[in-house]
Amino acid sequence: MIRFEGITKKYDGKPVVSDITFEVTKGDLVVLIGPSGCGKTTLLKIINRLIKPSGGLVFINGENIFDKDVIELRRNIGYVIQQTGLFPHMTVRENIEIVPRLQKKEKAAIAEKSIALMQMVGLDPNQYLNRYPSQLSGGQQQRIGVARAFACDPDIILMDEPFSALDPISRNQLQDELADLQARVRKTIVFVTHDMDEAVKIADKICIIHKGRIVQYDKVEEIMKNPVNAFVADFIGRNRIWSSPEFIRAKDIMIPDPVCTQADTPVLRCIEKMRIQKVDSLLVTDKRGALVGIVSASLARSQADKSIPVSRIMYTEVETVSPEHTIVDILQLINSHPAPSLNAVPVITEHKLLQGLITKSSLLTTLSQQYLDTKNLL
Ligand SMILES: Nc1ncnc2c1ncn2[C@@H]1O[C@H](COP(=O)(O)OP(=O)(O)OP(=O)(O)O)[C@@H](O)[C@H]1O
Ligand SMILES: [Mg+2]
C-alpha cells in the first residue's frame, strides 16, 4: 500500500534519514518509534509531501507520489498531529467540515457525516459540535483531531504522537478507542510515538528507527521475542514480554526433540532407553510421527511381561497443546489437573504430529527468566 524505497533526507548536506526502505500493508497500523530526533516526523511528512526527500521514492498503491497532484494525494490522507492542529477560531463543526466543504460536498451529506464522526470518536454531537476547541479538554480535542482526519474517508491516516500531551488515563482510553475503531474500519495507519507501551497496544507492526535508519521492522510479537540488537532490546525494555505473556507460545518454550519411542517397541527396550537418556517417561509415536501415548518408567517397570509392545501398556488419554497455545493456556491446563498427573505436556500439530514437550522444569526455566538479566528473552 505505502512503499518507501531508499528514502533519504538531508539538511545542509547532513542526512537526517538515510536509505529508508519498507512497506506498509493495506489495513495495517504501523508504528514508527525511536528516540527524539531520529526522523519519525520527517518520514511521516514525506508521505503527504510536506517534506521533499533528497533521494528515493514513495509509492502508494504502486503509484509514485511525486508524480501525483499534491492536493489529490492529500485528499486521500488524513493527518493528526500532536497539538491537534484545530483552528481555535472555528467551532468543532467547522474544524471537522473544513475539507469536505472545500470539496463542495453536499451540505446535508456533510452534516450527516459530522454526526457520524462525532459518534465514532465517542462525543455527543449535540453537546460538542458548536463548541470552540478551547471549551474542550485535551482528550476531547484529540478526539476531534482524529474525527477530522477521518472526515474525507481517506484510505491512509498519518498520526504524529497524537496522544502524547494527554494524561495517562485519557491516553489509555484513546489508545483503546483507536484499537477498537481500527478493528472496525481497517484504515492504513502510520502512527508515530516515543512510547513502547502505546506501540505494543495498538500496532500490527513496529518500525524501530535509530539515527535516521531502520533498525528493525517486524510484527510486535517478533520484535519482543527476537530484538535484533542491544539497542532494540533496551528500547523495548528487556522484560517487556512478561507484560504480554500471550506472546509467549508453546513453540517458543518447548523442548523441540523430546525422547520418543515407537508404538511397537518392547517394554524392556523402553526401560533401557529411559535409563540411558535419563528421563522418567517416553512419548510414544506411530510411524508418521503422530503422538499415540505416553509411558512412565514406573509403569514400564511394574509390567511383568516386558516383551510386549509398549502400545499395550501406554497411557493414551494425554493432555496436549498446539504450538500456538500461550504460556497462560499451558499454566491453566496444568493447574486444572491435580499434580502429579500432568508432569509434562506434549505439543502436537493439528494432525497430531509431535512437535515438542513442555515439562515443569522447562516452564520454570522460562518463568524465571524475567528475574534474570538475560539478553535473549526466550
Ligand atoms: N528544517 C530543518 N532543518 C534542519 N534540520 C531539521 C529540520 N527539520 C528537522 N530537522 C532535524 O532532523 C532530525 C529529525 O527530525 P524529526 O522531526 O523527523 O525527528 P523526530 O523523530 O520526529 O523527533 P521527535 O520525537 O522529537 O518528534 C532532527 O535532528 C531535526 O533536528
Ligand atoms: Mg516528531
mmCIF file of N, CA, C and O in Angstrom, residues 20 24 52 61 72 75 96 136 138 141 161 164 169 180 184 197 204 238 296 315 318-319 342 355 358-359 363 371:
data_model
loop_
_atom_site.group_PDB
_atom_site.id
_atom_site.type_symbol
_atom_site.label_atom_id
_atom_site.label_comp_id
_atom_site.label_asym_id
_atom_site.label_seq_id
_atom_site.Cartn_x
_atom_site.Cartn_y
_atom_site.Cartn_z
ATOM 1 N N ILE A 20 15.880 4.664 3.706
ATOM 2 C CA ILE A 20 14.720 4.036 4.352
ATOM 3 C C ILE A 20 13.912 3.265 3.315
ATOM 4 O O ILE A 20 13.389 3.846 2.358
ATOM 5 N N VAL A 24 4.198 -0.638 4.055
ATOM 6 C CA VAL A 24 3.067 -0.741 4.968
ATOM 7 C C VAL A 24 1.925 -1.408 4.204
ATOM 8 O O VAL A 24 1.497 -0.906 3.165
ATOM 9 N N LYS A 52 10.047 17.284 1.186
ATOM 10 C CA LYS A 52 10.526 16.685 -0.059
ATOM 11 C C LYS A 52 11.819 15.936 0.248
ATOM 12 O O LYS A 52 12.745 16.510 0.804
ATOM 13 N N ASN A 61 -0.104 2.501 -3.436
ATOM 14 C CA ASN A 61 -0.776 1.594 -4.381
ATOM 15 C C ASN A 61 -0.007 1.528 -5.706
ATOM 16 O O ASN A 61 -0.605 1.567 -6.782
ATOM 17 N N GLU A 72 -4.618 16.234 -4.700
ATOM 18 C CA GLU A 72 -5.251 14.929 -4.917
ATOM 19 C C GLU A 72 -4.673 13.904 -3.920
ATOM 20 O O GLU A 72 -5.406 13.148 -3.291
ATOM 21 N N ARG A 75 -5.830 14.510 -0.319
ATOM 22 C CA ARG A 75 -7.259 14.246 -0.128
ATOM 23 C C ARG A 75 -7.471 12.833 0.394
ATOM 24 O O ARG A 75 -8.416 12.557 1.110
ATOM 25 N N ILE A 96 -14.140 20.162 11.657
ATOM 26 C CA ILE A 96 -14.308 18.840 11.024
ATOM 27 C C ILE A 96 -14.688 18.979 9.558
ATOM 28 O O ILE A 96 -14.257 18.194 8.715
ATOM 29 N N LEU A 136 -12.976 22.603 25.158
ATOM 30 C CA LEU A 136 -12.878 21.140 25.257
ATOM 31 C C LEU A 136 -11.639 20.765 26.058
ATOM 32 O O LEU A 136 -10.662 21.514 26.086
ATOM 33 N N GLY A 138 -8.241 18.398 26.745
ATOM 34 C CA GLY A 138 -7.192 17.942 25.826
ATOM 35 C C GLY A 138 -7.595 16.662 25.095
ATOM 36 O O GLY A 138 -7.414 16.531 23.882
ATOM 37 N N GLN A 141 -10.211 17.366 22.504
ATOM 38 C CA GLN A 141 -9.611 17.995 21.313
ATOM 39 C C GLN A 141 -8.927 16.946 20.440
ATOM 40 O O GLN A 141 -9.024 16.985 19.221
ATOM 41 N N GLU A 161 2.364 11.383 17.085
ATOM 42 C CA GLU A 161 2.245 11.485 18.546
ATOM 43 C C GLU A 161 0.922 12.122 18.945
ATOM 44 O O GLU A 161 0.899 13.093 19.722
ATOM 45 N N SER A 164 0.301 12.256 22.889
ATOM 46 C CA SER A 164 1.408 12.432 23.828
ATOM 47 C C SER A 164 1.177 13.536 24.850
ATOM 48 O O SER A 164 1.787 13.518 25.909
ATOM 49 N N ILE A 169 -4.462 8.450 31.863
ATOM 50 C CA ILE A 169 -5.781 7.795 31.802
ATOM 51 C C ILE A 169 -6.478 8.092 30.482
ATOM 52 O O ILE A 169 -6.935 7.184 29.779
ATOM 53 N N ASP A 180 -10.072 -0.189 18.850
ATOM 54 C CA ASP A 180 -11.437 -0.650 18.506
ATOM 55 C C ASP A 180 -11.854 -0.125 17.149
ATOM 56 O O ASP A 180 -12.385 -0.848 16.307
ATOM 57 N N ARG A 184 -12.615 -1.994 13.361
ATOM 58 C CA ARG A 184 -13.836 -1.851 12.548
ATOM 59 C C ARG A 184 -13.540 -1.319 11.161
ATOM 60 O O ARG A 184 -14.029 -1.834 10.167
ATOM 61 N N ASP A 197 4.868 1.240 25.227
ATOM 62 C CA ASP A 197 3.613 0.644 25.703
ATOM 63 C C ASP A 197 2.492 0.944 24.723
ATOM 64 O O ASP A 197 1.661 0.101 24.409
ATOM 65 N N ASP A 204 0.121 -3.243 14.522
ATOM 66 C CA ASP A 204 0.284 -4.544 13.872
ATOM 67 C C ASP A 204 1.776 -4.804 13.702
ATOM 68 O O ASP A 204 2.259 -5.879 13.990
ATOM 69 N N ARG A 238 13.929 -4.850 28.413
ATOM 70 C CA ARG A 238 14.299 -6.262 28.288
ATOM 71 C C ARG A 238 13.230 -7.225 28.775
ATOM 72 O O ARG A 238 13.129 -8.332 28.305
ATOM 73 N N SER A 296 5.375 -44.073 31.462
ATOM 74 C CA SER A 296 6.310 -43.637 32.501
ATOM 75 C C SER A 296 7.221 -44.804 32.876
ATOM 76 O O SER A 296 6.880 -45.979 32.665
ATOM 77 N N TYR A 315 -0.218 -44.987 28.381
ATOM 78 C CA TYR A 315 -1.342 -44.144 28.743
ATOM 79 C C TYR A 315 -1.736 -43.351 27.500
ATOM 80 O O TYR A 315 -0.892 -42.735 26.851
ATOM 81 N N VAL A 318 -3.769 -38.455 26.767
ATOM 82 C CA VAL A 318 -2.756 -37.443 27.076
ATOM 83 C C VAL A 318 -3.305 -36.034 26.791
ATOM 84 O O VAL A 318 -3.871 -35.794 25.729
ATOM 85 N N GLU A 319 -3.121 -35.135 27.749
ATOM 86 C CA GLU A 319 -3.473 -33.722 27.523
ATOM 87 C C GLU A 319 -2.374 -33.099 26.668
ATOM 88 O O GLU A 319 -1.191 -33.240 26.987
ATOM 89 N N LEU A 342 -0.014 -34.432 35.581
ATOM 90 C CA LEU A 342 0.433 -33.732 34.387
ATOM 91 C C LEU A 342 1.818 -33.144 34.623
ATOM 92 O O LEU A 342 1.976 -31.978 34.927
ATOM 93 N N GLN A 355 5.554 -32.264 18.088
ATOM 94 C CA GLN A 355 6.486 -31.166 17.831
ATOM 95 C C GLN A 355 7.474 -30.955 18.970
ATOM 96 O O GLN A 355 8.572 -30.492 18.758
ATOM 97 N N ILE A 358 6.621 -29.828 26.749
ATOM 98 C CA ILE A 358 6.829 -28.821 27.797
ATOM 99 C C ILE A 358 6.795 -29.539 29.129
ATOM 100 O O ILE A 358 5.809 -30.194 29.464
ATOM 101 N N THR A 359 7.902 -29.433 29.857
ATOM 102 C CA THR A 359 7.948 -30.085 31.164
ATOM 103 C C THR A 359 7.827 -29.007 32.230
ATOM 104 O O THR A 359 7.970 -27.815 31.932
ATOM 105 N N LEU A 363 9.129 -25.041 31.968
ATOM 106 C CA LEU A 363 8.281 -23.887 32.307
ATOM 107 C C LEU A 363 8.947 -23.022 33.370
ATOM 108 O O LEU A 363 8.955 -21.798 33.277
ATOM 109 N N TYR A 371 13.346 -12.741 35.988
ATOM 110 C CA TYR A 371 14.081 -12.212 37.132
ATOM 111 C C TYR A 371 15.584 -12.188 36.894
ATOM 112 O O TYR A 371 16.359 -11.834 37.758
#
